[in-house]
Amino acid sequence: MTVFVCVCVCVCVCVCSLNSRVTMDAAEFRRRGKEMVDFVADYLENIEHRRVYPDVEPGYLRSMIPSEAPLEPESYEDVLKDVDRVIMPGITHWQSPHFHAYFPSASSYPALLADMLCGGLGCIGFTWAASPACTELETVMLDWLGKMLQLPEDFLAGTKGQGGGVIQGTASEATLMALLAARCKAVKCTITLNLWSSPLPQAHSSVERAGLIGGVGIRMVATDEHFSVRAETLEKMVAEDKAAGFIPFFFCATLGTTPSCAFDKITELGPLCNAENIWMHIDAAYAGSSFICPEFRPLLDGVEFADSFNFNPHKWLLVNFDCSAMWVKKRTDLIGAFKLDPHWGIPLGRRFRSLKLWFVFRMYGQSGLQAYIRKHVELAKVFETMVKKDKRFEICAEVVLGLVCFRLKGSDELNEALLKEMTHLGRIHLVPCKLRGRFVLRFAVCGRTTELRHVQENICAGDCLLLYRETVIDRSRLISDPSGTLSPPIGSRSPSCLSITLRYHSPTIGGSRVLQMFTIFRCVKLCSVFLDVGT
């Protein structure tokens, strides 16, 4: 009896001690939750005033926090202070209207609220029984989205077809799943393992990684002058592989390639893949969102020939990361690749990601999402027009959606230097690519809040940097304008702009030329610092 009492006392003491260490109860969570919503809302409302690219060096963070986790609980206030002190200096602000790198990372207030609900519910939807609503809403939302894209009924679950949709974490996962399903299907039909898959030079690196993980050979397919794969090229490669004893079984077509947003000719490639029994997977990670607009839907023509199709709503459809939509024409091909349990993806556990789609679709409507896509495309066209008017630059690829590939006329070194200065100053953020072996700058319209004035400001910031590159680097050739006048702005520049006129000797022209550089806000001060030109 004495032992029993002692055990009970010890257990009670431990429970009381544990309860006393609870750092946040429901009441405090309500209060802190409202504060965090305010913090996020303030951040997003004022994000355009932040330096878009961080000014830190690799490894900056380790010295700013302890080498081990704390033994005792710390206060929420201290944690939040360290968000400002430690985290924010190292953030690249993807939601900034001055962020034009990579492709968009979508975000919206309805999606953020849905993500909060997902975390609060905390369900793990690995089977229907594990959380019926999680499984069923995802199935219905992928049908909703498939109908918005006008996908053939074969890809929808709520029809007489044999297909269906699923949310993957990324397009990389979707490509890997498609490749594994295609490999499993091919192995069932043959005793040889000499299997080849065929991505293309413009395809994302995830396609090559999928091949490595899947243990199959990879061949790159050459593109035409528009960076698109054509049927005659693939047909020749298939014949070569067969003659060498290989079995081509998987082809990844891309709609909206990462470097240049090029589109493979799937209306040509699809029939060839079907005739050769090659699984055709379509990766439209970025461009896929635009297909909800009737004017861009023809870019998806030929999807009826595909075995699987994927795009990322978390790139351009106002659904924050992660949410990658994948459809298959025959779901048994996908779940049949995993013998242990009928499954649609690599992870067993699944978050309730379809809540984000449900919230966004209902609160924006199809018309609101279409307007958002069209606005980004229009802004890209504005930027393209501005670049074409400046004879120092050239457009390097057709502008179809929200990406503009351009470069300074001249050497790769000149373009690399310009991008380096942009990155160093952190005012705008771009990343490069290689097209036909040349160093090219990519300008992608990314931010949800990006407006025409931001595009104009960013052009002006780029002008200011270009002025710096063209004059300060070879300062001995700089001759200030004797008149010292400030010319009025022209063209599409904002009325609030100031222009600085400079003359310098250019050996490429054999004389002097006039550069009119237009600056907004701090760009005037920037020019003054760089060039010792008074404002």
Coordinates of C-alpha atoms in Angstrom, one line a residue:
M1 CA 0.0 0.0 0.0
T2 CA 2.8 2.4 0.9
V3 CA 4.5 1.8 -2.5
F4 CA 1.2 2.5 -4.3
V5 CA 0.8 5.8 -2.5
C6 CA 4.4 6.8 -3.3
V7 CA 3.9 6.0 -7.0
C8 CA 0.7 8.0 -7.1
V9 CA 2.3 11.0 -5.4
C10 CA 5.2 10.9 -7.9
V11 CA 2.9 10.7 -10.8
C12 CA 0.8 13.6 -9.6
V13 CA 4.0 15.7 -9.0
C14 CA 5.2 14.9 -12.5
V15 CA 1.9 15.8 -14.1
C16 CA 1.7 19.1 -12.1
S17 CA 5.2 19.9 -13.1
L18 CA 4.4 19.2 -16.7
N19 CA 1.3 21.4 -16.6
S20 CA 3.3 24.2 -15.1
R21 CA 5.7 24.1 -18.0
V22 CA 3.0 24.6 -20.6
T23 CA 4.1 27.7 -22.5
M24 CA 1.0 28.6 -24.3
D25 CA -2.7 27.8 -23.4
A26 CA -5.8 28.4 -25.6
A27 CA -6.3 31.9 -24.2
E28 CA -2.7 32.9 -25.0
F29 CA -2.9 31.2 -28.4
R30 CA -6.0 33.4 -29.3
R31 CA -4.0 36.5 -28.3
R32 CA -0.8 35.5 -30.0
G33 CA -2.6 34.3 -33.1
K34 CA -4.2 37.7 -33.6
E35 CA -0.8 39.3 -33.1
M36 CA 0.8 36.9 -35.7
V37 CA -1.9 37.7 -38.2
D38 CA -1.2 41.4 -37.7
F39 CA 2.5 40.7 -38.0
V40 CA 2.1 38.9 -41.4
A41 CA -0.4 41.5 -42.7
D42 CA 2.0 44.3 -41.8
Y43 CA 4.8 42.5 -43.4
L44 CA 2.9 41.9 -46.7
E45 CA 1.5 45.5 -46.7
N46 CA 4.9 47.1 -46.4
I47 CA 7.1 44.5 -48.2
E48 CA 7.8 46.7 -51.2
H49 CA 9.9 49.0 -48.9
R50 CA 12.2 46.2 -47.9
R51 CA 15.5 45.3 -49.6
V52 CA 14.3 42.3 -51.8
Y53 CA 17.5 40.4 -51.7
P54 CA 19.3 39.9 -48.3
D55 CA 22.7 41.3 -47.6
V56 CA 24.2 38.4 -45.8
E57 CA 26.9 35.8 -46.3
P58 CA 26.6 32.0 -46.2
G59 CA 26.7 30.8 -42.6
Y60 CA 25.5 34.2 -41.2
L61 CA 22.9 32.6 -38.9
R62 CA 24.8 30.1 -36.9
S63 CA 26.7 32.7 -34.9
M64 CA 23.5 34.5 -34.0
I65 CA 21.8 31.6 -32.1
P66 CA 23.0 29.2 -29.5
S67 CA 24.7 26.0 -30.5
E68 CA 22.1 23.9 -28.6
A69 CA 18.4 24.0 -27.9
P70 CA 17.4 25.7 -24.7
L71 CA 17.0 23.5 -21.6
E72 CA 14.2 25.6 -20.1
P73 CA 11.2 27.2 -22.0
E74 CA 11.7 30.7 -23.4
S75 CA 9.0 33.4 -23.8
Y76 CA 7.1 34.0 -26.9
E77 CA 8.2 37.6 -26.9
D78 CA 11.9 36.5 -27.0
V79 CA 11.2 34.2 -29.9
L80 CA 9.4 36.9 -31.9
K81 CA 12.2 39.3 -31.2
D82 CA 14.6 36.8 -32.8
V83 CA 12.4 36.6 -35.9
D84 CA 13.3 40.2 -36.5
R85 CA 16.9 39.9 -35.4
V86 CA 17.9 36.5 -36.9
I87 CA 15.4 35.5 -39.6
M88 CA 14.3 38.7 -41.4
P89 CA 17.8 39.8 -42.4
G90 CA 18.3 36.5 -44.3
I91 CA 14.9 36.4 -46.1
T92 CA 14.6 36.8 -49.8
H93 CA 11.3 38.5 -50.1
W94 CA 9.5 36.4 -52.7
Q95 CA 6.2 38.3 -52.3
S96 CA 7.8 41.6 -53.0
P97 CA 6.7 43.5 -56.2
H98 CA 10.4 44.0 -56.9
F99 CA 11.0 40.2 -56.9
H100 CA 11.4 39.0 -60.6
A101 CA 13.5 35.9 -60.1
Y102 CA 12.7 32.2 -60.9
F103 CA 8.9 32.0 -61.2
P104 CA 6.1 33.2 -58.8
S105 CA 5.6 31.7 -55.4
A106 CA 1.9 32.2 -55.0
S107 CA 0.3 33.5 -51.9
S108 CA -3.0 35.0 -50.8
Y109 CA -4.8 35.8 -47.6
P110 CA -7.5 33.0 -48.1
A111 CA -4.8 30.5 -48.8
L112 CA -2.9 31.6 -45.6
L113 CA -6.0 31.2 -43.5
A114 CA -6.7 27.7 -45.0
D115 CA -3.1 26.7 -44.2
M116 CA -3.7 27.8 -40.6
L117 CA -6.8 25.7 -40.5
C118 CA -4.9 22.7 -41.9
G119 CA -2.3 23.0 -39.2
G120 CA -4.9 23.4 -36.5
L121 CA -6.9 20.3 -37.6
G122 CA -3.6 18.3 -37.7
C123 CA -5.0 15.4 -39.6
I124 CA -2.7 13.0 -41.6
G125 CA -4.7 11.8 -44.6
F126 CA -2.8 8.7 -45.6
T127 CA -6.1 6.7 -46.1
W128 CA -9.7 7.5 -46.4
A129 CA -10.4 6.2 -42.8
A130 CA -7.5 8.4 -41.5
S131 CA -9.6 11.5 -42.4
P132 CA -12.5 11.0 -44.9
A133 CA -12.9 14.8 -45.5
C134 CA -9.2 15.2 -46.3
T135 CA -9.3 12.4 -49.0
E136 CA -12.7 13.4 -50.5
L137 CA -12.2 17.1 -50.7
E138 CA -8.9 16.6 -52.5
T139 CA -10.6 14.4 -55.1
V140 CA -13.3 16.9 -55.7
M141 CA -11.0 19.9 -55.8
L142 CA -8.8 18.2 -58.4
D143 CA -12.0 17.7 -60.5
W144 CA -12.9 21.3 -60.0
L145 CA -9.5 22.4 -61.2
G146 CA -9.5 19.9 -64.0
K147 CA -12.8 21.3 -65.3
M148 CA -11.4 24.9 -65.1
L149 CA -8.5 23.7 -67.3
Q150 CA -11.0 21.9 -69.6
L151 CA -9.1 18.6 -69.2
P152 CA -10.5 15.6 -71.0
E153 CA -13.0 13.6 -68.8
D154 CA -10.5 10.7 -68.8
F155 CA -8.4 12.6 -66.3
L156 CA -11.3 13.3 -63.8
A157 CA -12.4 11.1 -61.0
G158 CA -16.0 12.0 -60.9
T159 CA -16.7 10.7 -64.4
K160 CA -16.9 7.4 -66.2
G161 CA -13.1 7.7 -66.9
Q162 CA -10.4 5.7 -65.2
G163 CA -8.3 8.6 -64.2
G164 CA -8.1 11.1 -61.4
G165 CA -6.2 13.9 -59.7
V166 CA -3.9 14.1 -56.6
I167 CA -2.0 16.8 -54.9
Q168 CA 1.8 16.3 -54.8
G169 CA 4.2 18.4 -52.9
T170 CA 6.1 19.6 -56.0
A171 CA 6.3 19.1 -59.7
S172 CA 9.5 17.1 -59.0
E173 CA 7.5 14.6 -57.1
A174 CA 4.9 14.4 -59.9
T175 CA 7.5 13.7 -62.5
L176 CA 9.1 11.0 -60.4
M177 CA 5.7 9.4 -59.8
A178 CA 4.9 9.4 -63.5
L179 CA 8.3 8.0 -64.4
L180 CA 8.0 5.2 -61.8
A181 CA 4.5 4.3 -63.0
A182 CA 5.8 4.3 -66.6
R183 CA 8.8 2.1 -65.7
C184 CA 6.5 -0.4 -63.9
K185 CA 4.2 -0.5 -66.9
A186 CA 7.1 -1.1 -69.3
V187 CA 8.7 -3.8 -67.1
K188 CA 5.5 -5.7 -67.1
C189 CA 5.5 -5.8 -70.9
T190 CA 9.2 -6.9 -71.4
I191 CA 11.9 -8.9 -69.8
T192 CA 14.7 -6.4 -70.6
L193 CA 15.7 -3.5 -68.3
N194 CA 17.4 -1.4 -71.0
L195 CA 15.0 1.4 -70.4
W196 CA 15.5 5.0 -71.6
S197 CA 13.5 8.1 -70.7
S198 CA 13.7 11.3 -72.7
P199 CA 13.6 14.8 -71.2
L200 CA 14.8 17.8 -73.1
P201 CA 17.5 20.4 -72.6
Q202 CA 15.0 23.1 -71.6
A203 CA 13.3 20.7 -69.1
H204 CA 13.7 21.2 -65.3
S205 CA 16.5 19.4 -63.6
S206 CA 13.9 17.4 -61.6
V207 CA 13.4 15.3 -64.7
E208 CA 17.0 14.2 -64.7
R209 CA 16.8 13.5 -60.9
A210 CA 13.7 11.4 -61.4
G211 CA 15.7 9.3 -63.9
L212 CA 18.6 8.9 -61.5
I213 CA 16.2 7.9 -58.7
G214 CA 14.3 5.6 -61.0
G215 CA 17.5 3.9 -62.1
V216 CA 17.0 4.5 -65.9
G217 CA 19.0 6.1 -68.6
I218 CA 18.3 9.6 -69.7
R219 CA 18.7 11.2 -73.1
M220 CA 18.3 14.9 -73.8
V221 CA 16.1 15.8 -76.8
A222 CA 17.3 18.7 -78.9
T223 CA 15.0 21.7 -79.4
D224 CA 14.3 24.0 -82.4
E225 CA 15.0 27.7 -82.8
H226 CA 12.0 28.4 -80.4
F227 CA 13.4 26.1 -77.7
S228 CA 10.6 23.6 -78.4
V229 CA 10.8 19.8 -79.0
R230 CA 9.4 18.7 -82.3
A231 CA 8.1 15.3 -83.3
E232 CA 10.7 14.6 -86.0
T233 CA 13.5 15.0 -83.5
L234 CA 12.0 12.7 -81.0
E235 CA 11.1 10.1 -83.7
K236 CA 14.7 10.0 -84.9
M237 CA 15.9 9.4 -81.3
V238 CA 13.4 6.7 -80.7
A239 CA 14.5 4.8 -83.8
E240 CA 18.2 5.2 -82.7
D241 CA 17.5 3.8 -79.2
K242 CA 15.5 0.9 -80.5
A243 CA 18.3 0.0 -83.0
A244 CA 20.8 0.1 -80.0
G245 CA 18.6 -2.4 -78.0
F246 CA 17.0 0.1 -75.7
I247 CA 13.3 0.6 -74.9
P248 CA 12.2 4.2 -74.8
F249 CA 9.3 4.2 -72.3
F250 CA 8.9 7.7 -70.9
F251 CA 8.9 11.2 -72.4
C252 CA 8.5 14.4 -70.4
A253 CA 7.1 17.3 -72.4
T254 CA 7.3 20.8 -71.0
L255 CA 4.7 23.5 -71.4
G256 CA 6.5 26.7 -70.1
T257 CA 10.1 25.7 -69.7
T258 CA 12.1 27.2 -66.8
P259 CA 14.7 29.1 -68.8
S260 CA 12.4 30.8 -71.4
C261 CA 8.8 29.6 -71.0
A262 CA 8.9 27.7 -74.3
F263 CA 6.2 25.2 -75.2
D264 CA 6.8 21.7 -76.7
K265 CA 4.6 20.7 -79.6
I266 CA 2.5 18.2 -77.8
T267 CA 0.0 18.0 -80.6
E268 CA 2.9 16.4 -82.7
L269 CA 4.6 14.6 -79.8
G270 CA 1.5 13.0 -78.3
P271 CA 0.5 10.8 -81.3
L272 CA 4.1 9.7 -81.7
C273 CA 4.4 8.6 -78.0
N274 CA 1.0 6.8 -78.2
A275 CA 2.1 4.9 -81.3
E276 CA 5.4 3.9 -79.7
N277 CA 3.9 3.0 -76.4
I278 CA 5.8 5.7 -74.6
W279 CA 4.3 7.3 -71.5
M280 CA 4.0 11.0 -72.1
H281 CA 4.1 13.2 -69.0
I282 CA 3.4 16.9 -69.3
D283 CA 5.1 19.3 -66.9
A284 CA 3.4 22.7 -66.9
A285 CA 4.6 23.7 -63.5
Y286 CA 4.4 27.5 -64.1
A287 CA 2.3 27.9 -67.2
G288 CA -0.4 25.5 -66.2
S289 CA -2.3 28.1 -64.2
S290 CA -2.8 30.3 -67.3
F291 CA -4.8 27.6 -69.0
I292 CA -7.8 28.6 -67.0
C293 CA -8.0 31.6 -69.3
P294 CA -9.7 30.7 -72.6
E295 CA -7.2 32.7 -74.6
F296 CA -4.3 30.6 -73.2
R297 CA -6.1 27.2 -73.2
P298 CA -4.9 26.4 -76.8
L299 CA -1.4 26.1 -75.3
L300 CA -2.7 22.9 -73.7
D301 CA -4.1 21.4 -76.9
G302 CA -2.7 17.8 -77.2
V303 CA -3.2 17.0 -73.5
E304 CA -5.6 14.3 -74.7
F305 CA -2.6 12.2 -75.8
A306 CA -0.8 12.4 -72.4
D307 CA -0.8 9.7 -69.7
S308 CA -0.2 12.3 -66.9
F309 CA -0.3 16.0 -66.5
N310 CA 1.0 18.3 -63.7
F311 CA 1.2 21.9 -62.8
N312 CA 1.8 24.0 -59.6
P313 CA -1.1 26.1 -58.3
H314 CA 1.5 27.2 -55.7
K315 CA 3.3 29.1 -58.5
W316 CA 0.6 31.3 -60.1
L317 CA -2.8 30.4 -58.8
L318 CA -2.7 32.3 -55.4
V319 CA -2.3 29.0 -53.5
N320 CA 0.7 29.1 -51.3
F321 CA 3.4 26.4 -51.2
D322 CA 3.1 23.4 -51.3
C323 CA 0.4 22.4 -53.7
S324 CA 1.2 20.6 -57.0
A325 CA -1.7 19.2 -59.0
M326 CA -1.2 16.0 -60.9
W327 CA -3.7 14.0 -63.0
V328 CA -3.4 10.6 -64.6
K329 CA -5.5 9.1 -67.4
K330 CA -5.4 5.6 -65.8
R331 CA -5.1 5.6 -62.0
T332 CA -4.3 1.9 -61.8
D333 CA -1.0 2.6 -63.6
L334 CA 0.0 5.0 -60.8
I335 CA -1.2 3.1 -57.8
G336 CA 0.0 -0.2 -59.3
A337 CA 3.6 1.0 -59.2
F338 CA 3.4 0.6 -55.4
K339 CA 2.8 -3.0 -54.5
L340 CA 2.5 -2.7 -50.7
D341 CA -0.6 -0.4 -50.7
P342 CA -2.6 1.4 -53.3
H343 CA -1.0 4.8 -53.1
W344 CA -0.8 8.0 -55.1
G345 CA 2.5 9.5 -53.9
I346 CA 5.9 8.9 -52.3
P347 CA 5.0 10.1 -48.7
L348 CA 2.5 8.0 -46.8
G349 CA 1.3 11.0 -44.7
R350 CA -0.6 13.8 -46.4
R351 CA -1.5 17.3 -45.3
F352 CA -5.0 18.7 -45.8
R353 CA -3.7 20.8 -48.7
S354 CA -7.0 20.8 -50.6
L355 CA -8.4 23.3 -48.1
K356 CA -6.2 26.0 -49.8
L357 CA -7.7 25.2 -53.1
W358 CA -11.2 25.2 -51.7
F359 CA -10.8 28.6 -50.0
V360 CA -9.1 30.3 -52.9
F361 CA -11.5 29.0 -55.6
R362 CA -14.5 30.1 -53.6
M363 CA -13.2 33.5 -52.5
Y364 CA -11.7 34.5 -55.8
G365 CA -13.9 32.7 -58.2
Q366 CA -12.7 31.7 -61.7
S367 CA -13.1 35.2 -62.9
G368 CA -10.9 36.6 -60.2
L369 CA -8.2 34.1 -60.9
Q370 CA -8.3 34.7 -64.6
A371 CA -8.0 38.5 -64.0
Y372 CA -5.0 37.9 -61.8
I373 CA -3.2 35.8 -64.6
R374 CA -4.1 38.4 -67.3
K375 CA -2.7 41.2 -65.2
H376 CA 0.7 39.5 -64.9
V377 CA 0.8 38.8 -68.6
E378 CA 0.0 42.4 -69.4
L379 CA 2.7 43.7 -67.1
A380 CA 5.2 41.4 -68.8
K381 CA 4.2 42.8 -72.2
V382 CA 4.7 46.3 -70.8
F383 CA 8.3 45.3 -69.8
E384 CA 8.9 43.7 -73.1
T385 CA 7.8 46.9 -74.9
M386 CA 10.1 49.0 -72.7
V387 CA 13.1 46.7 -73.5
K388 CA 12.4 46.8 -77.2
K389 CA 12.4 50.6 -77.2
D390 CA 15.9 50.6 -75.7
K391 CA 18.5 49.8 -78.4
R392 CA 21.0 48.7 -75.9
F393 CA 19.0 45.6 -75.2
E394 CA 17.5 42.6 -77.1
I395 CA 14.7 40.2 -76.4
C396 CA 16.0 36.6 -76.5
A397 CA 12.8 34.5 -76.6
E398 CA 9.1 34.9 -77.4
V399 CA 7.1 36.4 -74.6
V400 CA 4.1 34.3 -74.2
L401 CA 3.1 34.7 -70.5
G402 CA 4.7 36.5 -67.6
L403 CA 8.4 35.9 -68.4
V404 CA 10.7 38.2 -70.4
C405 CA 14.1 36.9 -71.4
F406 CA 16.4 39.8 -72.4
R407 CA 20.1 40.9 -72.3
L408 CA 22.4 43.8 -73.1
K409 CA 23.8 43.6 -76.5
G410 CA 27.4 42.7 -76.0
S411 CA 29.4 40.2 -74.1
D412 CA 28.3 37.7 -71.4
E413 CA 30.7 39.4 -69.1
L414 CA 28.8 42.7 -69.5
N415 CA 25.5 41.1 -68.6
E416 CA 27.0 39.2 -65.7
A417 CA 28.4 42.4 -64.3
L418 CA 25.0 44.2 -64.6
L419 CA 23.3 41.3 -62.8
K420 CA 25.9 41.3 -60.1
E421 CA 25.4 44.9 -59.4
M422 CA 21.6 44.5 -59.2
T423 CA 22.0 41.6 -56.8
H424 CA 24.5 43.5 -54.7
L425 CA 22.2 46.5 -54.3
G426 CA 19.2 44.4 -53.5
R427 CA 16.6 46.8 -55.0
I428 CA 15.3 44.3 -57.6
H429 CA 16.0 40.6 -57.9
L430 CA 16.5 38.7 -61.2
V431 CA 18.2 35.4 -62.0
P432 CA 19.9 34.4 -65.3
C433 CA 19.7 31.5 -67.7
K434 CA 21.6 30.3 -70.7
L435 CA 19.9 30.4 -74.1
R436 CA 21.8 29.2 -77.2
G437 CA 24.9 29.4 -75.0
R438 CA 24.5 33.0 -74.1
F439 CA 24.0 34.6 -70.7
V440 CA 20.5 35.9 -70.5
L441 CA 18.5 37.8 -67.8
R442 CA 15.0 36.6 -66.8
F443 CA 12.4 39.1 -65.7
A444 CA 9.3 37.2 -64.3
V445 CA 6.3 39.0 -63.0
C446 CA 5.8 37.3 -59.6
G447 CA 4.3 39.4 -56.8
R448 CA 0.6 39.4 -56.1
T449 CA 0.7 43.1 -55.5
T450 CA 2.9 44.0 -58.5
E451 CA 1.5 47.0 -60.4
L452 CA 2.6 49.0 -63.5
R453 CA 4.4 51.5 -61.3
H454 CA 6.6 48.8 -59.9
V455 CA 7.6 47.6 -63.3
Q456 CA 8.4 51.2 -64.3
E457 CA 10.4 51.7 -61.1
N458 CA 12.3 48.5 -61.6
I459 CA 13.2 49.5 -65.2
C460 CA 14.5 52.8 -63.8
A461 CA 16.6 51.0 -61.2
G462 CA 18.0 48.9 -63.9
D463 CA 18.8 52.0 -66.0
C464 CA 20.6 53.5 -63.1
L465 CA 22.7 50.4 -62.7
L466 CA 23.4 50.3 -66.4
L467 CA 24.5 53.9 -66.3
Y468 CA 26.9 53.0 -63.5
R469 CA 28.3 50.1 -65.5
E470 CA 28.8 52.2 -68.6
T471 CA 30.5 55.2 -67.0
V472 CA 32.1 54.6 -63.6
I473 CA 33.9 51.4 -64.6
D474 CA 35.8 53.4 -67.3
R475 CA 35.6 56.8 -65.7
S476 CA 38.4 58.3 -67.8
R477 CA 36.0 58.4 -70.7
L478 CA 33.3 60.3 -68.8
I479 CA 32.6 63.9 -69.8
S480 CA 29.9 65.6 -67.9
D481 CA 27.3 67.5 -69.8
P482 CA 28.6 71.1 -69.9
S483 CA 25.1 72.6 -69.6
G484 CA 24.5 70.7 -66.4
T485 CA 20.8 70.7 -67.1
L486 CA 18.3 68.1 -66.1
S487 CA 16.1 67.0 -69.0
P488 CA 12.4 66.4 -68.5
P489 CA 11.2 62.7 -68.6
I490 CA 9.8 61.3 -71.8
G491 CA 7.9 58.3 -73.0
S492 CA 6.2 56.0 -70.5
R493 CA 8.2 57.1 -67.5
S494 CA 6.4 58.4 -64.5
P495 CA 5.8 62.2 -64.4
S496 CA 7.6 62.2 -61.0
C497 CA 10.9 61.0 -62.6
L498 CA 14.0 63.0 -63.0
S499 CA 16.4 62.5 -65.9
I500 CA 20.2 62.9 -65.8
T501 CA 21.8 63.6 -69.2
L502 CA 25.5 62.6 -69.5
R503 CA 27.9 62.5 -72.4
Y504 CA 30.9 60.2 -72.8
H505 CA 33.2 59.0 -75.5
S506 CA 32.2 55.6 -76.9
P507 CA 34.8 53.9 -79.1
T508 CA 32.1 51.6 -80.5
I509 CA 30.4 54.6 -82.1
G510 CA 33.5 56.7 -82.7
G511 CA 32.1 59.8 -81.1
S512 CA 30.0 61.0 -78.2
R513 CA 26.5 60.0 -77.5
V514 CA 23.8 61.1 -75.1
L515 CA 22.3 58.8 -72.5
Q516 CA 19.1 59.8 -70.9
M517 CA 18.7 57.8 -67.7
F518 CA 15.5 58.2 -65.7
T519 CA 15.5 57.7 -61.9
I520 CA 12.8 57.3 -59.4
F521 CA 13.0 57.9 -55.6
R522 CA 16.4 57.0 -54.4
C523 CA 17.8 56.3 -57.9
V524 CA 18.6 60.0 -58.2
K525 CA 20.7 59.8 -55.0
L526 CA 22.3 56.6 -56.2
C527 CA 23.4 58.2 -59.4
S528 CA 24.7 61.2 -57.4
V529 CA 26.8 58.9 -55.2
F530 CA 28.2 56.8 -58.1
L531 CA 28.9 59.6 -60.5
D532 CA 29.4 62.7 -58.3
V533 CA 26.6 64.3 -60.3
G534 CA 24.6 66.9 -58.3
T535 CA 20.9 66.7 -58.2

